[in-house]
Amino acid sequence: MPDEHSSPETASRPLSLMGVLRSLPGLARPALGTAGIAWATGAALLFLVCCLASFLYLWLALHQNETVVGRRKSAEILALAHAGGELVYAVQAYTDGGRHSVHALPALQVAWKSFDDQLNRRCVLGGGVVCADAWRLHEVLSPVMAERLPLFGHDEMRQVLSAHAELNRAGVVLAADLEAVIDRVIEQYQAALAALALSTLGFIASGCVLLLLVGRAALERHALYNQAREAQALLSETIEALPAGLTVYDAEERLMLFNAAARQASSVLARSDAIGLTYAELAAHSAATVADTPEAQQEQVRAWLQRFRSKEAHQTQQASNGRWYEWSEKKTASGRTIGLRIDVTHLKTLQLQSEQSRREYQRLVESLADVVFEVDVGTGVLTFASAASADLFGVPAAEMVGSVLLDHVHVEDREPLRHAVRRELHVGDSKVHQIRFRILQANAGSEDAVRYVEARYRRFVRDDGKAVVSGVVRDIDGEVRLARRLEQERARLRSIIDSSAALVVLTDRNLDMLMVNHEFAAFSGLAPDQAIGRSLRSIFAQPVDPFILTGWLERPWAEEALTAARGTLTATDAEGRERVVEVTAKPVLNIEGHVRQIVFVGVDDTVRRETERALFDAERLKSVGAIAATVIHEVNQPLQVITLAAESALEDLEMATLARLLVEPAPLAAKFERVLKQVDRMARITGELRAFSRSTAAEKPAPFDARAALASAVDLTVAAARNARIVLTLDQATDLPPVLGHAGRLEQVMINLINNARDALSDSDPEELRTDMAIVVSAHAVSTPRGRAVRIIVDDNGPGIAAHILSRLFEMFVTTKSRAKGTGLGLAVCQRIVEEMGGSITAANKPEGGARFTVMLPEAVLGSTEPFTRVI
């Protein structure tokens, strides 16, 4: 990589020694700096000094080689002297009695051979005193050693020892000289080693300095190189990561570089030869894709070139990829051109959406039936009015703007409106206020010129600091007039309700009274304002069946699916009289279908009930007359038995008297027991008849056992059925719950149903002699959604009920009997009695033949004195 200060020409020029030397100062100064040059110069001088010290050490080393040679020769002579001493020792060992040893002679021979070898090797050319003494010792020993078994005499030994002593003295002298030479050599070597150590340290120091300088320069250069590479990579990554497109053109408007965002913004940059093309060439390629004709392409290119060269104009246009970009160029100091392609799709989308929303909002405002307005607080002048002002005020919106709002207000409402607005605007800027007033409608007749409107408005401060009031004006003229008519109709309806003889009460879901009429106030003794808020239960203990009320309140209803409830209630009026009221309850639904209110309409039914009770009593007496003959027959039978028993007892007494005998008590007591049984039977029959015929008009409803009433009704009718050859059977369960009402009235219902079944069977075809005619009365307890109930069924196996009569069977004066036998009131009375007990009665034909009447009576609630309400 060339130096940052060198030019491309010097970086590419071939290197030479002189060129390197000449360029070295220029390269070293920026690389090492002034301090680095000083350290490098010192290291070079130290290097030269160390070189001189090394050369001196080499010269000393060459001079010391002669001493080494002399020392080596002295060492060889001393080794020769040592070998002579070893030989003498071996001779002495051999001579002093070691001849007979197997090891003495070989050791002597070895010592002689070693001595002889060293002497011949080291003293051939002389060698000084030591060599002379060694040759003398050799001459003494060589004749003896020549023998196979040498023998040493005293003369030979004396000569040997004398020669050895001379050899030792010469060796000692030589060793002393050698030691002196060694001492001098050691001193010289120590000085040379010191110089060598210093020069070595100098080499090391200069080398370390140079290495540190070169390493520092290399590291700094490497760091700069890495920083440059990192900066280049960071710049490249930054340019590529920019969300804006970046293009660079040189002074000749040729493309130098671009990033990926620029390629996305301009598809022409995807060309492989884009780098190096001029902006005009790129514009021509781009224009070919957006314009159809050559003239249009040239015009587009001229516009783009004008914008590019102006370096000031900004242009927003849509690219081929569908995104919006803002194009701009800026010229640098070096003459290059930097182009920016900023993606403004989001902003453009928001702008388009804002324009679309503004248009839609404008259309919405213009389509509103209410008038949208804005008024300057200071002047009261309208600054904005929507198109609906033409319909409401009769003035176009353009004419409304600039006029004073109060000029369009009715004269009588101007001052109140002005004061109300001023007062309400002091409450707070963010609060929405509401006011009603009248306006004057232009271009309208005198009757329609004044209209009622409602304004909703609030005060706020615009961005320019001006305080304004904005809001909407709504036409409520129809509502006001409708409200007036509604109030009139309400007053009229109120007068109708108050004038009605019925009791009318409106309650909420909790049966708390919301409205009552005068009739109810007179009935309850409560003024209308006193009754409002109180519970209707304070007047009627149970105004509606709890089961029905729960069904109304627990879920939403459709108007057509909701049914009213009707019931008969008893209450004490304001004067303390007990009154019977026929009440109808009808729920009122809200828009979601939930019960919001309940309307109760009650009719005082006391007089009609008293008349109806008289009718019941008359019907009862008719039934008594119908069973009178049967009762007489039933009474005659016990009378005949009593007569016979009494006559028999009298005869027994007379016979006993005539015979003057005692009367047997047992037979006589049995006859009197028969009399008493028949008397009890007559008392029971007459008692049932008397109880049935007794009026129950004054009795209050009370829980009673249905079993006893059913048994009594069967006892009263069984004789007549038996006389008509009809089998009457009673089948009732033992666990029947109590029912609410009057036992005598239930007997009346059952006697009427049994007699009707008997008549139907008796009036069947006389030619058919039937022996299986039967009436079955059954009673069982059943479970219903509202709780337990008693189900009473009266079945017969007669001809059944005609189809055209079945649907109207319980209507008054409808009968299948002849006028002599029936009046058509019996079943109607039965239905009334059963309904008063909170039950129901139905009639049907059985599939196998015959009629069936079913009576359902609900179980009496503990503590209740009124039957449940029935649904209609």
Coordinates of N, CA and C in Angstrom, one line a residue, residues 753-834:
L753 N -118.9 -32.3 36.4 CA -118.2 -33.2 35.4 C -118.7 -34.6 35.4
I754 N -119.0 -35.2 36.6 CA -119.4 -36.6 36.7 C -120.9 -36.7 36.2
N755 N -121.7 -35.7 36.6 CA -123.1 -35.7 36.1 C -123.1 -35.6 34.5
N756 N -122.3 -34.7 34.0 CA -122.2 -34.5 32.5 C -121.8 -35.9 31.9
A757 N -120.8 -36.6 32.5 CA -120.4 -37.8 31.9 C -121.5 -38.9 32.0
R758 N -122.2 -38.9 33.2 CA -123.3 -39.8 33.3 C -124.4 -39.6 32.3
D759 N -124.7 -38.3 32.1 CA -125.8 -37.9 31.1 C -125.3 -38.3 29.7
A760 N -124.0 -38.1 29.4 CA -123.5 -38.5 28.0 C -123.6 -40.0 27.8
L761 N -123.3 -40.8 28.9 CA -123.4 -42.2 28.7 C -124.9 -42.7 28.7
S762 N -125.8 -42.0 29.5 CA -127.2 -42.4 29.5 C -127.9 -42.0 28.2
D763 N -127.5 -41.0 27.5 CA -128.1 -40.5 26.3 C -127.5 -41.2 25.1
S764 N -126.7 -42.2 25.2 CA -126.1 -42.9 24.1 C -127.2 -43.7 23.4
D765 N -127.0 -44.4 22.3 CA -128.0 -45.1 21.5 C -128.6 -46.2 22.4
P766 N -130.0 -46.1 22.6 CA -130.6 -47.1 23.5 C -130.7 -48.5 23.0
E767 N -130.5 -48.6 21.7 CA -130.5 -49.9 21.1 C -129.3 -50.7 21.5
E768 N -128.2 -50.0 21.8 CA -127.0 -50.7 22.2 C -127.0 -50.9 23.7
L769 N -127.3 -52.1 24.1 CA -127.3 -52.4 25.5 C -125.9 -52.6 26.0
R770 N -125.4 -51.6 26.6 CA -124.0 -51.6 27.1 C -124.0 -52.0 28.6
T771 N -123.1 -52.8 28.9 CA -122.9 -53.2 30.3 C -121.5 -52.7 30.9
D772 N -120.7 -52.1 30.0 CA -119.4 -51.7 30.4 C -119.3 -50.2 30.6
M773 N -120.4 -49.5 30.8 CA -120.3 -48.0 30.9 C -119.6 -47.7 32.2
A774 N -118.6 -46.8 32.1 CA -117.8 -46.5 33.3 C -117.4 -45.0 33.3
I775 N -117.2 -44.5 34.5 CA -116.6 -43.2 34.7 C -115.5 -43.3 35.7
V776 N -114.3 -42.9 35.3 CA -113.1 -43.0 36.2 C -112.7 -41.6 36.6
V777 N -112.6 -41.4 37.9 CA -112.0 -40.1 38.4 C -110.7 -40.4 39.0
S778 N -109.6 -39.8 38.5 CA -108.3 -40.1 39.0 C -107.6 -38.7 39.4
A779 N -106.8 -38.8 40.4 CA -106.0 -37.6 40.8 C -104.6 -38.0 41.2
H780 N -103.6 -37.3 40.7 CA -102.2 -37.5 41.0 C -101.5 -36.2 41.1
A781 N -100.4 -36.3 41.7 CA -99.5 -35.1 41.8 C -98.5 -35.1 40.6
V782 N -98.3 -34.0 40.0 CA -97.4 -33.9 38.9 C -96.5 -32.6 39.1
S783 N -95.4 -32.6 38.3 CA -94.4 -31.5 38.4 C -94.5 -30.7 37.1
T784 N -94.6 -29.4 37.3 CA -94.7 -28.4 36.2 C -93.6 -27.4 36.3
P785 N -93.3 -26.6 35.3 CA -92.2 -25.6 35.4 C -92.5 -24.6 36.5
R786 N -93.8 -24.4 37.0 CA -94.1 -23.5 38.0 C -94.1 -24.2 39.4
G787 N -93.9 -25.5 39.5 CA -93.9 -26.2 40.7 C -94.8 -27.4 40.7
R788 N -95.2 -28.0 41.8 CA -96.0 -29.2 41.9 C -97.5 -28.7 41.7
A789 N -98.3 -29.7 41.2 CA -99.7 -29.4 40.9 C -100.5 -30.7 41.0
V790 N -101.8 -30.6 41.2 CA -102.7 -31.7 41.3 C -103.4 -31.8 39.9
R791 N -103.3 -33.0 39.3 CA -104.0 -33.2 38.0 C -105.1 -34.2 38.2
I792 N -106.4 -33.7 38.0 CA -107.6 -34.5 38.1 C -108.2 -34.8 36.8
I793 N -108.4 -36.0 36.5 CA -108.9 -36.5 35.2 C -110.2 -37.2 35.4
V794 N -111.2 -36.8 34.6 CA -112.6 -37.4 34.6 C -112.7 -38.1 33.2
D795 N -112.7 -39.4 33.1 CA -112.8 -40.1 31.9 C -114.1 -40.9 31.8
D796 N -114.7 -40.9 30.6 CA -115.8 -41.8 30.4 C -115.6 -42.5 29.0
N797 N -116.3 -43.6 28.9 CA -116.2 -44.3 27.6 C -117.5 -44.2 26.8
G798 N -118.0 -42.9 26.8 CA -119.2 -42.6 26.0 C -118.8 -42.2 24.6
P799 N -119.8 -41.5 23.9 CA -119.6 -41.2 22.5 C -118.6 -40.1 22.3
G800 N -118.2 -39.4 23.3 CA -117.3 -38.2 23.1 C -118.0 -36.9 22.9
I801 N -117.3 -35.9 22.5 CA -117.8 -34.5 22.3 C -117.7 -34.2 20.8
A802 N -118.8 -33.7 20.3 CA -118.8 -33.3 18.9 C -117.8 -32.3 18.6
A803 N -117.2 -32.4 17.4 CA -116.0 -31.5 17.0 C -116.5 -30.1 16.9
H804 N -117.7 -29.8 16.5 CA -118.1 -28.4 16.3 C -118.4 -27.8 17.7
I805 N -118.6 -28.6 18.7 CA -118.9 -28.1 20.0 C -117.6 -28.0 20.9
L806 N -116.6 -28.8 20.6 CA -115.4 -29.0 21.5 C -114.7 -27.6 21.7
S807 N -114.6 -26.8 20.6 CA -113.8 -25.6 20.8 C -114.6 -24.5 21.5
R808 N -116.0 -24.7 21.6 CA -116.8 -23.6 22.3 C -117.5 -24.2 23.6
L809 N -116.9 -25.3 24.1 CA -117.6 -26.1 25.1 C -117.7 -25.3 26.4
F810 N -116.7 -24.4 26.7 CA -116.8 -23.7 28.0 C -117.4 -22.3 27.9
E811 N -118.0 -22.0 26.7 CA -118.7 -20.7 26.6 C -120.1 -20.9 27.3
M812 N -120.6 -19.7 27.8 CA -121.9 -19.8 28.4 C -123.0 -20.1 27.4
F813 N -124.0 -20.8 27.9 CA -125.2 -21.2 27.1 C -124.9 -22.1 25.9
V814 N -123.7 -22.7 25.9 CA -123.4 -23.7 24.9 C -123.5 -25.1 25.6
T815 N -124.4 -25.9 25.1 CA -124.6 -27.3 25.7 C -125.0 -28.2 24.6
T816 N -124.8 -29.5 24.9 CA -125.2 -30.6 24.0 C -126.5 -31.3 24.5
K817 N -127.0 -30.8 25.7 CA -128.2 -31.4 26.2 C -129.4 -30.7 25.7
S818 N -130.6 -31.3 26.0 CA -131.8 -30.6 25.6 C -132.1 -29.5 26.6
R819 N -133.0 -28.6 26.3 CA -133.3 -27.5 27.2 C -133.9 -27.9 28.5
A820 N -134.5 -29.1 28.5 CA -135.1 -29.6 29.8 C -134.0 -30.1 30.7
K821 N -132.9 -30.5 30.2 CA -131.8 -31.0 31.0 C -130.7 -30.0 31.3
G822 N -130.4 -29.1 30.4 CA -129.2 -28.3 30.6 C -129.5 -26.8 30.2
T823 N -128.7 -25.9 30.9 CA -128.8 -24.5 30.6 C -127.6 -24.0 29.9
G824 N -126.5 -24.8 29.8 CA -125.3 -24.3 29.2 C -124.4 -23.4 30.1
L825 N -124.7 -23.5 31.4 CA -123.9 -22.7 32.3 C -122.9 -23.5 33.1
G826 N -123.1 -24.8 33.2 CA -122.3 -25.7 34.1 C -120.8 -25.6 33.8
L827 N -120.4 -25.9 32.6 CA -119.0 -25.9 32.3 C -118.4 -24.5 32.4
A828 N -119.1 -23.4 32.0 CA -118.6 -22.1 32.2 C -118.3 -21.8 33.6
V829 N -119.3 -22.2 34.5 CA -119.1 -22.0 35.9 C -117.9 -22.8 36.4
C830 N -117.7 -24.0 35.9 CA -116.6 -24.9 36.3 C -115.3 -24.2 35.9
Q831 N -115.2 -23.6 34.7 CA -114.0 -23.0 34.2 C -113.7 -21.8 35.1
R832 N -114.7 -21.0 35.5 CA -114.5 -19.8 36.3 C -114.0 -20.2 37.7
I833 N -114.5 -21.3 38.3 CA -114.1 -21.7 39.6 C -112.6 -22.2 39.5
V834 N -112.3 -23.0 38.5 CA -110.9 -23.5 38.4 C -109.9 -22.4 38.2

